[in-house]
Coordinates of C-alpha atoms in Angstrom, one line a residue:
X1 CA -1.9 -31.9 3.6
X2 CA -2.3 -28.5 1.9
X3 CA 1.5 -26.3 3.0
X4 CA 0.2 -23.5 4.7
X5 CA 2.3 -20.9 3.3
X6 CA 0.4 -21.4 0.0
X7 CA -2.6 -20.9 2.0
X8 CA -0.9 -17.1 3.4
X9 CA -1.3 -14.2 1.8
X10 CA 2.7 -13.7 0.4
X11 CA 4.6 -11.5 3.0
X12 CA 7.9 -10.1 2.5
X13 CA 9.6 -9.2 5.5
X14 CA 13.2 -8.3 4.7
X15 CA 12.7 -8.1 0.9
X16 CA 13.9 -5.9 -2.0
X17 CA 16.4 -7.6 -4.2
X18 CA 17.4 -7.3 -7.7
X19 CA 15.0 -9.9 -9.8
X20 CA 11.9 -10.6 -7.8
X21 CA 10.5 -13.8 -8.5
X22 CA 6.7 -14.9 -8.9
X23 CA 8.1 -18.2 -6.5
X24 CA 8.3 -16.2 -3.6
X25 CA 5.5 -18.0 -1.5
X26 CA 7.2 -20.2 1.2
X27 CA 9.2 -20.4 4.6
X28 CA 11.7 -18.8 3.5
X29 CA 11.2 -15.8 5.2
X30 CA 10.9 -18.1 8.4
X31 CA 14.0 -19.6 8.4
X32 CA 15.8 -15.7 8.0
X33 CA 13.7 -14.9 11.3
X34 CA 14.2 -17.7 13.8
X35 CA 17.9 -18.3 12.6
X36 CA 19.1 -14.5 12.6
X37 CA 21.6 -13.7 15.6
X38 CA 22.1 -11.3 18.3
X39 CA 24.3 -11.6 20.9
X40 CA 22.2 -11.7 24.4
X41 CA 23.2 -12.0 28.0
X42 CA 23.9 -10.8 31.4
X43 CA 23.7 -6.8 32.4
X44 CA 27.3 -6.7 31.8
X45 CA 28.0 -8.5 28.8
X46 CA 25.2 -6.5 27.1
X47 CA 26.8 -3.1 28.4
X48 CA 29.7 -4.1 26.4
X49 CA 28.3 -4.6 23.7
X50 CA 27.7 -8.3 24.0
X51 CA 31.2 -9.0 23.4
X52 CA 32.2 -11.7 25.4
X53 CA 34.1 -14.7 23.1
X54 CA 37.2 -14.4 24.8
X55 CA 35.8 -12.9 28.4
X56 CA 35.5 -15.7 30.7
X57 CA 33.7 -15.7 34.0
X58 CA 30.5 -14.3 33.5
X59 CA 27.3 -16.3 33.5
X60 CA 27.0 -15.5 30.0
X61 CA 29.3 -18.2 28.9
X62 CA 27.2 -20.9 29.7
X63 CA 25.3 -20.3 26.3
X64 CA 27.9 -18.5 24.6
X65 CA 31.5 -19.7 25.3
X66 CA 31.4 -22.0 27.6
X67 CA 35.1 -22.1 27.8
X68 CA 35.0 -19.1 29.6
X69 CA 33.3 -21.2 32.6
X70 CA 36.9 -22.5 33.5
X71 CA 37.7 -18.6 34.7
X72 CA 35.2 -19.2 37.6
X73 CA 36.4 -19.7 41.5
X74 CA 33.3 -19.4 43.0
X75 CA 29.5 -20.6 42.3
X76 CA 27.4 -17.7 41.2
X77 CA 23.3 -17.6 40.6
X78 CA 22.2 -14.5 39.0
X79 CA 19.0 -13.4 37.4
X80 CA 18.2 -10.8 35.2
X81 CA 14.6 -8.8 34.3
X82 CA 14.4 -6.3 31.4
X83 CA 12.3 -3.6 30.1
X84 CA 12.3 -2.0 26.2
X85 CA 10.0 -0.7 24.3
X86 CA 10.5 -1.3 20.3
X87 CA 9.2 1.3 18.2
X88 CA 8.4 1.2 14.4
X89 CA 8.2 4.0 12.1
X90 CA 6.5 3.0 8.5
X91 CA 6.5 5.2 5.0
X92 CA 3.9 4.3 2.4
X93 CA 3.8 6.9 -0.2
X94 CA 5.2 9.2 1.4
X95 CA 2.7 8.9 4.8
X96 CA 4.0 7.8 7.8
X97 CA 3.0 5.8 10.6
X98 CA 4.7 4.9 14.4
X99 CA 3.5 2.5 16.9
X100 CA 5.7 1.4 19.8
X101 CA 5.3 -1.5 22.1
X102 CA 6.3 -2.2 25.5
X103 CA 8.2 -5.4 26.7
X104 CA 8.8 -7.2 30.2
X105 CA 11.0 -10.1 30.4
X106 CA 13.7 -12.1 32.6
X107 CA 15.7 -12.7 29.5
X108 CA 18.6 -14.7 31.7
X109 CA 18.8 -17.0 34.6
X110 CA 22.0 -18.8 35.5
X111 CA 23.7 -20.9 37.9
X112 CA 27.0 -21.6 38.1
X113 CA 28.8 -24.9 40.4
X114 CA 32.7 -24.0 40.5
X115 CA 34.8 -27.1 41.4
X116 CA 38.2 -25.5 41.6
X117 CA 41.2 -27.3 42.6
X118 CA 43.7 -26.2 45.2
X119 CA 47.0 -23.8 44.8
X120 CA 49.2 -26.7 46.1
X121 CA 46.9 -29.1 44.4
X122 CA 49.1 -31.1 41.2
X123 CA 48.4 -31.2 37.5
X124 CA 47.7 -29.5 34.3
X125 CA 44.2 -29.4 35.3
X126 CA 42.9 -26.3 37.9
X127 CA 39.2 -27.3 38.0
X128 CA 35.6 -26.7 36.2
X129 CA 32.9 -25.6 36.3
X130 CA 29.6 -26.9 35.5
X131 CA 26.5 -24.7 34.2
X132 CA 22.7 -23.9 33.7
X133 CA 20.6 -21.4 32.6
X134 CA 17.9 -19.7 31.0
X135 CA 17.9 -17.2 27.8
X136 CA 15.6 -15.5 25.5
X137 CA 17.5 -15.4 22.7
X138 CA 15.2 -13.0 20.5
X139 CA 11.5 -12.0 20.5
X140 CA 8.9 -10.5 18.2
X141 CA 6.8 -8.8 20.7
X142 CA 6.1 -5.9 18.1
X143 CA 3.3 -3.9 15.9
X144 CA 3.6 -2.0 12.7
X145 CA 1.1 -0.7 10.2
X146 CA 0.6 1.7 6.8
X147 CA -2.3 3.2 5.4
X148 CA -2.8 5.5 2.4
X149 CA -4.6 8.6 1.4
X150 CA -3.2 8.2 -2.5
X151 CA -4.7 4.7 -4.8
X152 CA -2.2 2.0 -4.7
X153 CA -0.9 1.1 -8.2
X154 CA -2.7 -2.4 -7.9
X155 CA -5.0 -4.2 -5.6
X156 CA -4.9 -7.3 -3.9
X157 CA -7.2 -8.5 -6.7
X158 CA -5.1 -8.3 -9.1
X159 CA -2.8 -10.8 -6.9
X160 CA -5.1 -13.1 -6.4
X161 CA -6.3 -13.6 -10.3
X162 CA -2.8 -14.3 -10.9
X163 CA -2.5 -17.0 -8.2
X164 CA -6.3 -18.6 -9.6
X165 CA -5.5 -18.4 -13.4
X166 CA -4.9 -21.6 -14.6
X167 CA -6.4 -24.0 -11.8
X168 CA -9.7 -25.4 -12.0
X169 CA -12.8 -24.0 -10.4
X170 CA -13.7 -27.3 -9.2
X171 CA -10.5 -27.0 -6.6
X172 CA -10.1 -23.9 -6.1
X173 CA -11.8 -23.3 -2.7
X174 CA -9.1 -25.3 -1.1
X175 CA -6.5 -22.2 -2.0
X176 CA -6.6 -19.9 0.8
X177 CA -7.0 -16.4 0.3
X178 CA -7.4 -17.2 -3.2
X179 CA -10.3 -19.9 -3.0
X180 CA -12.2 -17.2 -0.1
X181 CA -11.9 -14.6 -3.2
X182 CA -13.7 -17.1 -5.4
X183 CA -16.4 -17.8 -2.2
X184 CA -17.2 -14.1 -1.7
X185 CA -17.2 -13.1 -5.5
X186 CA -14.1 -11.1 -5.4
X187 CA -13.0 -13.5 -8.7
X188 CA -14.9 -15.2 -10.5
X189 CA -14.8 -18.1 -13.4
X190 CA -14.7 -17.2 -17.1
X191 CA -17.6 -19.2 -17.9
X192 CA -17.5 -18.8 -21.5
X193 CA -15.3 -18.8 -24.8
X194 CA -14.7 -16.2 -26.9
X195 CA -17.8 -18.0 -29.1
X196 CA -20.4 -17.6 -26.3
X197 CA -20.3 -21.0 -25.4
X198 CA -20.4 -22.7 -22.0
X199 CA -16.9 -23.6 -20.3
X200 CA -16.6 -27.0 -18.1
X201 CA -14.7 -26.3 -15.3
X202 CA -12.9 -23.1 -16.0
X203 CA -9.6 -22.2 -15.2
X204 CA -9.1 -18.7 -16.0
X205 CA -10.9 -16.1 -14.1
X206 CA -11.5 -12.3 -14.0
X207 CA -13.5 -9.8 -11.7
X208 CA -15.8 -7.1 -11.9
X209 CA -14.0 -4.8 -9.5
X210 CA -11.8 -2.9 -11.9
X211 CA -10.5 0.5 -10.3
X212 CA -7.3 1.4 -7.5
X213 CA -8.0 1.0 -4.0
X214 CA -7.0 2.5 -1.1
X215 CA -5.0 0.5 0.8
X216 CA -3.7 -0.2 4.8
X217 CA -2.7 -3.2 6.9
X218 CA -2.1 -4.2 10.3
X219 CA 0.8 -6.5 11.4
X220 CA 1.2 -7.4 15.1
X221 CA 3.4 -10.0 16.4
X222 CA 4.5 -12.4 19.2
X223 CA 6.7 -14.5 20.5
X224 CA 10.6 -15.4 21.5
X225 CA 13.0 -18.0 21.1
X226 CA 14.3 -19.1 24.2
X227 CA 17.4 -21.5 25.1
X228 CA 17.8 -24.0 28.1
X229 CA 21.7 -24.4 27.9
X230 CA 23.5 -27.1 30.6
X231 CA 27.4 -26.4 29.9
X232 CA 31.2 -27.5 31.5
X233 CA 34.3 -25.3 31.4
X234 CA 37.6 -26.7 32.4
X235 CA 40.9 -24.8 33.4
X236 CA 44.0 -26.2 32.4
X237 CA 47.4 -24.8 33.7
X238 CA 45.5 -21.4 33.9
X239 CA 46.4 -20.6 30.4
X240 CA 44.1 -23.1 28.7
X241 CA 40.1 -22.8 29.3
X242 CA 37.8 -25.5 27.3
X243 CA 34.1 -26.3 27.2
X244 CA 31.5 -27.6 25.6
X245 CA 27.3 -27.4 25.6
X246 CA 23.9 -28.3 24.7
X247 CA 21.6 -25.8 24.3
X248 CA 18.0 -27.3 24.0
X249 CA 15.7 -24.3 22.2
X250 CA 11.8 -23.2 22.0
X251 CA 10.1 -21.4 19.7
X252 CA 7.3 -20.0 19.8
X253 CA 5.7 -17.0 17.5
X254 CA 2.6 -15.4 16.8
X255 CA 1.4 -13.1 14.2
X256 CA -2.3 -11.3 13.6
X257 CA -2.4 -9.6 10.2
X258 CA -5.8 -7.3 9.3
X259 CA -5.2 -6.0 5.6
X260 CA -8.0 -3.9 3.9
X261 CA -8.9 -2.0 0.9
X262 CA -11.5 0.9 0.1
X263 CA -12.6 1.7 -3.2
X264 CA -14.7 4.3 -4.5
X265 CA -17.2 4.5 -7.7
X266 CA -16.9 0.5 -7.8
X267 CA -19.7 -2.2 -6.8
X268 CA -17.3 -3.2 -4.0
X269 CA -17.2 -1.1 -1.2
X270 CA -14.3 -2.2 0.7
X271 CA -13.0 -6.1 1.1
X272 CA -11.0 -7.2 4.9
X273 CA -8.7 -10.0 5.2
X274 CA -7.3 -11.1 8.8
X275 CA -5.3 -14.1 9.2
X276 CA -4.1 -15.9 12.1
X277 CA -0.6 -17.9 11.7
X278 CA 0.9 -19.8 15.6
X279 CA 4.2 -21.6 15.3
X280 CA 5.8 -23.7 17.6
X281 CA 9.0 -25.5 17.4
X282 CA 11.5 -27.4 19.4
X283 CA 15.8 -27.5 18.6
X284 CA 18.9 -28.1 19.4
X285 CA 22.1 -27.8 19.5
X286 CA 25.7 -27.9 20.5
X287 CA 28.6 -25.4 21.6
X288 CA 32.3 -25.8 21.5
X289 CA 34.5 -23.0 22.8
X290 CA 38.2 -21.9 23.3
X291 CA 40.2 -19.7 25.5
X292 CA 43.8 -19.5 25.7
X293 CA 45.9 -17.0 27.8
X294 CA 49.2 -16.6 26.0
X295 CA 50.6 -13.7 28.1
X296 CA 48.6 -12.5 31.8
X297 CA 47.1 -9.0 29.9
X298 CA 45.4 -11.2 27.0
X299 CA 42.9 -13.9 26.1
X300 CA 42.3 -15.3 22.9
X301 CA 38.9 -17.1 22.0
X302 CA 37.4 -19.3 19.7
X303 CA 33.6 -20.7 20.0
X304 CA 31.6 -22.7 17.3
X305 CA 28.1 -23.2 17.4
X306 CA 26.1 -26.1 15.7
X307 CA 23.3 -25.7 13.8
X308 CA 20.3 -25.7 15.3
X309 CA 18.1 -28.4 14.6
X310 CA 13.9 -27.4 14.9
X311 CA 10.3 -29.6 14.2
X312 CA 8.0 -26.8 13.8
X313 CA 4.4 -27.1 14.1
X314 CA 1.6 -24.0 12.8
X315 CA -1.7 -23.4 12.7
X316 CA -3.5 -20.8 10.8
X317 CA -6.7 -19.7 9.7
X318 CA -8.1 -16.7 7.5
X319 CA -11.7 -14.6 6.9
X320 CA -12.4 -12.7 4.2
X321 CA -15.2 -9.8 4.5
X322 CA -16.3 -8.0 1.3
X323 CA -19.0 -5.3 1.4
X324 CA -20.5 -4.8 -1.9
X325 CA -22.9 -1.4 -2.6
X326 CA -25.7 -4.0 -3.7
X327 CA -24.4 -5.2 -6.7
X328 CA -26.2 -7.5 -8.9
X329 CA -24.3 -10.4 -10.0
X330 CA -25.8 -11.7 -13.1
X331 CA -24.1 -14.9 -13.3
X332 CA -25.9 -16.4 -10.1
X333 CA -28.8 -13.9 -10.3
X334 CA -28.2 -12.5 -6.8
X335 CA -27.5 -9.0 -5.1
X336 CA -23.9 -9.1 -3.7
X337 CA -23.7 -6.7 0.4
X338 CA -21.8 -8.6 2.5
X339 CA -20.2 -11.8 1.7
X340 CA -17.7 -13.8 4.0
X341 CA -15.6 -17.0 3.9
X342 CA -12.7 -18.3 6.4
X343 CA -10.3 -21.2 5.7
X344 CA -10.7 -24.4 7.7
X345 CA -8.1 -24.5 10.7
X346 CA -5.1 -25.4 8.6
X347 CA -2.5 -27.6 10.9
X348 CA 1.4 -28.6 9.1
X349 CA 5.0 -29.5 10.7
X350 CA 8.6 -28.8 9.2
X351 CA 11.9 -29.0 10.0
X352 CA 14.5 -26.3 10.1
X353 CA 17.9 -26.4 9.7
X354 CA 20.0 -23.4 10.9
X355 CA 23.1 -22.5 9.5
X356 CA 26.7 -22.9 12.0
X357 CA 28.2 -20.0 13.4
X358 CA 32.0 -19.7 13.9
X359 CA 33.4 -16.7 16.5
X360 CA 36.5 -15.6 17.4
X361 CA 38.0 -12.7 19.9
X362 CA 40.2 -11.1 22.1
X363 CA 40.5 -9.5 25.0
X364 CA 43.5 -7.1 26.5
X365 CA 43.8 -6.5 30.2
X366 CA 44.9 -3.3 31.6
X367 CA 46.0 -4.7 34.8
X368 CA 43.3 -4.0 37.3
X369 CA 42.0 -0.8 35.8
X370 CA 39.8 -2.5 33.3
X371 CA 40.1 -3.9 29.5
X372 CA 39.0 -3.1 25.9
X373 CA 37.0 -6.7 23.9
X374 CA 36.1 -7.4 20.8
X375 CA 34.5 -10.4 19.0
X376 CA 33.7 -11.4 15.1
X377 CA 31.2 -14.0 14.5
X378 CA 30.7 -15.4 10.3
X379 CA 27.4 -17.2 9.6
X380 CA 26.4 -18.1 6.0
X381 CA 22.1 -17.8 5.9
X382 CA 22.0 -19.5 2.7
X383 CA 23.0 -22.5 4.9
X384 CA 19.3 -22.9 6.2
X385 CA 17.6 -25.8 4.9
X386 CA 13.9 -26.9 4.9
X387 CA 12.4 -30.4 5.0
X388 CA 8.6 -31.4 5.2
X389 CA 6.7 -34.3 4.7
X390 CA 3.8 -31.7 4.0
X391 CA 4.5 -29.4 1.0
X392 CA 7.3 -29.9 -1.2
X393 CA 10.2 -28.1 0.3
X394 CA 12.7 -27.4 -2.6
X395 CA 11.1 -23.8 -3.9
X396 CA 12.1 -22.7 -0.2
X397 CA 15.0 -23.9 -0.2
X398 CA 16.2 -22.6 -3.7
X399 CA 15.0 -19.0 -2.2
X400 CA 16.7 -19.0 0.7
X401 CA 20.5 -20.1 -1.7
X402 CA 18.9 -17.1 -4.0
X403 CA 18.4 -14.3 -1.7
X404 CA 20.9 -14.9 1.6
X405 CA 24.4 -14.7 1.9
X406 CA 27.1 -14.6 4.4
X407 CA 27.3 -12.0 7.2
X408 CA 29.9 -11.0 9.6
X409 CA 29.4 -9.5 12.9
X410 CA 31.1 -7.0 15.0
X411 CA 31.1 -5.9 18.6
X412 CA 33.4 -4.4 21.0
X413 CA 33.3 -2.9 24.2
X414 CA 35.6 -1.7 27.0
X415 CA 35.5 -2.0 30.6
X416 CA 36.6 0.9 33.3
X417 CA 37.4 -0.2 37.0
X418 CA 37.2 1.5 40.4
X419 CA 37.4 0.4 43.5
X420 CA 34.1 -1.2 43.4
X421 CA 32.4 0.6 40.6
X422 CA 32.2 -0.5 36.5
X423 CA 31.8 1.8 33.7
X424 CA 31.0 0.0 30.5
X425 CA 30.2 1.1 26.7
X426 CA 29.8 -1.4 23.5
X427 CA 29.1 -1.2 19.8
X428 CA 27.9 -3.8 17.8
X429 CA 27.1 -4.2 14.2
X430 CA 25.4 -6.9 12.9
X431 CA 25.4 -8.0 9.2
X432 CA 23.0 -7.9 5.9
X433 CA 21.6 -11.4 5.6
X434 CA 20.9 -11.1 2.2
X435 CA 23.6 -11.7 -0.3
X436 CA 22.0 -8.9 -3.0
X437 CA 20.8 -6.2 -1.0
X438 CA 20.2 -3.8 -4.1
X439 CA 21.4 -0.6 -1.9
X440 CA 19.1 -1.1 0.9
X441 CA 20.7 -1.6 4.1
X442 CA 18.9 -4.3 6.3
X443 CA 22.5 -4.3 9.1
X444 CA 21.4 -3.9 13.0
X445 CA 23.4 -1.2 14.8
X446 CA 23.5 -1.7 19.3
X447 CA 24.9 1.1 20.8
X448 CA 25.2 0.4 24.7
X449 CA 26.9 1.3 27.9
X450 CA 25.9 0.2 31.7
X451 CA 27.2 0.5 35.1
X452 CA 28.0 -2.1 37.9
X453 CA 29.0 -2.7 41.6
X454 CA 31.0 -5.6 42.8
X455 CA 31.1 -6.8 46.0
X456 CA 32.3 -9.7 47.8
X457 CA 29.6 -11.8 47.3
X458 CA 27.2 -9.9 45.7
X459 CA 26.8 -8.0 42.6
X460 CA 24.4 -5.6 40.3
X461 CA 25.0 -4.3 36.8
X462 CA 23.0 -2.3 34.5
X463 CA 23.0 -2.2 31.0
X464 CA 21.2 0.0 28.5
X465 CA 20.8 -0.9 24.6
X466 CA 19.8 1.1 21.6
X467 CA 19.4 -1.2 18.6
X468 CA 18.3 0.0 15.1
X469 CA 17.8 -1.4 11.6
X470 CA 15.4 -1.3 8.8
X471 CA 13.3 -3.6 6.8
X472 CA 10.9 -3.4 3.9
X473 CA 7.4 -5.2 3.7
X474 CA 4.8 -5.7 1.3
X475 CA 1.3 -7.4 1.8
X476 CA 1.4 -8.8 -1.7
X477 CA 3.5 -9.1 -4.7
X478 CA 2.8 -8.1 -8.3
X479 CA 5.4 -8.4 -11.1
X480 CA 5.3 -6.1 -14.1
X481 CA 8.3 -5.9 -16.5
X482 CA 10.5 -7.7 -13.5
X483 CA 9.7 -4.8 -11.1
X484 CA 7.1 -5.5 -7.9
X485 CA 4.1 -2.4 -7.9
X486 CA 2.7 -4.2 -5.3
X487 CA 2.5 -2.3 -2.0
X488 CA 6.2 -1.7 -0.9
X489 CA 6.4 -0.5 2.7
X490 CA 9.8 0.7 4.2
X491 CA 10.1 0.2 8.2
X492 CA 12.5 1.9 10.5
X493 CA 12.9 0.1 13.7
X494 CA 14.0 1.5 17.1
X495 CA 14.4 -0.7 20.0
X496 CA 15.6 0.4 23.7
X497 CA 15.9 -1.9 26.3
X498 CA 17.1 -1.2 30.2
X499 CA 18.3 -4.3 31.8
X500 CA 19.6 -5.0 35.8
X501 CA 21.5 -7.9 37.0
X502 CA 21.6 -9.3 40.2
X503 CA 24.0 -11.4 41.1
X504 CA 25.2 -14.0 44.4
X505 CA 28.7 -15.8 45.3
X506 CA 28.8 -18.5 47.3

């Protein structure tokens, strides 16, 4: 079965790094997205910054800590809707371009079952606490796009010769973008030697379109990856809190791409290339978690999460649309206007292996008045691995050692109490994935702060999150003395997101 990816048209989410490399078709890129971590939970967790390692009894913990479930006395359901908007901000040459999009979502629902034991009851062990709920741990609900009023240094064209030089015309309409290109006459076979006489089955090609377009693209995409996690705290002796988890994960993610260029003085017109890429996938995965009260005023967490383990099915298609200004093709003996090709439904399944996380943190109590929290989390990306029985999976996998690294993360956040109310603010900084980063900086900054009310059986918080970071994408690649003059786009993105959570003792 043919891999997809070397059906796509090469994107490069994420990318600039010292050396780029003509291998850089694959999932790769896929892996970075669906294994990348932010912390995500409740109203108040998130208005501290999602700090919350060493912070037990908060719904939360279910799919972070689960340690932390051992804090709880009562049960508890709570649910949780959102609203952001991310907005994106591209530079091509100079010209800019912002879209924003607007998301809806319940991104937690919990339920918590407390089983405490008795003051006068005997034993090391207090009680636990047993678990459920529902998380969207990211999505990609979002829309970007660049145009230009200047000519690109190369054209797609140019790409795509590279990718068809050197494989026979008799199989190259089963390449993707490259094999439409040869269907609509964007390439073409060199059908004769340097001697005048006829080639059989050619391998090197060329194209009568010679001159700079100008260039623009559209990127929209969709999709989340949510988590189903069914977790146990216990409480021993009130100084030692223990859990563990399953977390059982969906995937699910969308993408519609339109690129297009315009030429001028040149037989082709303009050429149009949308593609159409659905994955789903299916994981999971285990958590293991710590907390340990050495004095009243402080607690000390550890938590390790497993590797997430996904089968990922896709589906994707393509079209090609050239409009040629009547050109006659000698070759064939026609006159060239519009010509079109699509791919053939193209259907493939893959494995992903995400890399472990470790965290640690701490909390300090300031009696009843409130507390100050921090957490670190360490993940190494170049830990993702790729298997397939459908494309050979070892260029992938030799990207993904190349290109990512290890990342720390950092939050903190403090807490202000009184009588009933909560005042919250956080700060968390998540780390560079990529272990060569060539002085771009692809880090996520939250800044956040929320309020809350607690009463004796019921309870609301709100949260508000600013998150930032950058990226850099280009449609295709094109290597020239080991530097890409393919289209490089930088992207700024800007994501706020209100969030209210409603919570219920009993």
């Amino acid at each position: 079965m043919i891999s997809i990816k070397k059906a796509l048209l090469t994107t490069l989410l994420f990318l600039l790094y010292l050396g780029w490399a003509e291998a850089q078709i694959g999932y790769f890129e896929d892996a970075l997205r669906f294994s990348q971590f932010r912390s995500t939970g409740s109203a108040r967790i998130m208005g501290l910054g999602g700090s919350q390692i060493s912070l037990g009894g908060d719904v939360s913990n279910i799919h972070t800590n689960p340690a932390g479930l051992g804090f709880f006395r009562r049960s508890e359901f709570s649910f949780t809707p959102s609203y952001g908007t991310w907005a994106t901000e591209t530079d091509y040459l100079g010209q800019f371009q912002q879209t924003k999009t607007n998301n809806f979502s319940v991104p937690n629902l919990s339920l918590v079952i407390s089983r405490p034991k008795g003051p006068l009851s005997s034993g090391a062990f207090r009680g636990g606490t047993f678990g459920i709920s529902f998380n969207r741990n990211n999505h990609f609900n979002t829309e970007f796009g660049y145009f230009s009023d200047f000519e690109g240094q190369t054209s797609i064209i140019d790409f795509l010769l590279r990718q068809a030089n050197g494989v026979p015309e008799s199989q190259i309409e089963s390449m993707g973008l490259t094999g439409l290109a040869y269907q609509t006459y964007l390439i073409n076979p060199i059908t004769r030697d340097a001697n005048g006489n006829p080639i059989t089955n050619p391998t090197q090609y060329d194209s009568f379109v010679l001159g700079f377009p100008f260039q623009d693209e559209t990127v929209i995409t969709e999709g989340r990856t949510s988590s189903t996690n069914i977790s146990y705290g216990a409480n021993f002796m009130n100084k030692i809190f223990v859990g563990a988890g399953l977390g059982l994960i969906s995937l699910n993610y969308s993408s519609f791409k339109s690129y297009g260029e315009e030429f001028f003085n040149e037989p082709l017109i303009d050429t149009r290339i949308n593609e159409n890429l659905n994955m789903t996938g299916f994981g999971a995965s285990l958590n293991f978690g710590l907390i340990f009260k050495p004095v009243e005023q402080l607690n000390l967490g550890v938590n390790f999460q497993s590797p997430t383990w996904y089968t990922i099915d896709e589906r994707y298609e393509a079209r090609m649309t050239n409009n040629f200004d009547n050109f006659f093709f000698e070759p064939e003996n026609i006159i060239l206007r519009r010509e079109e090709a699509a791919t053939d439904i193209i259907l493939g399944r893959w494995n992903l292996t995400t890399p472990m996380r470790f965290s640690g943190g701490a909390t300090y109590f300031f009696g009843k008045n409130g507390f100050i929290t921090a957490d670190i989390d360490f993940l190494d990306y170049s830990n993702n691995s790729i298997r397939s029985r459908d494309f050979n999976p070892a260029p992938d996998n030799q990207e993904i050692r190349a290109l990512y690294g290890q990342a720390f993360n950092y939050r903190v956040g403090g807490e202000y109490r009184f009588d009933v109310w909560r005042i919250r603010g956080g700060y968390g900084l998540y780390g560079d994935p990529f272990s060569n980063p060539a002085g771009f900086d692809r880090s996520m900054q939250q800044i956040t702060g929320g309020l809350g009310m607690r009463l004796d059986k019921f309870y609301v918080d709100f949260a508000f999150i600013h998150s930032s970071f950058d990226q850099l994408y280009s449609s295709y690649t094109y290597i020239e003395n080991g530097a890409n003059i393919g289209p490089v786009i930088s992207i700024k993105n800007r994501i706020n997101t209100g969030m209210l959570t409603f919570g219920f003792n009993f």
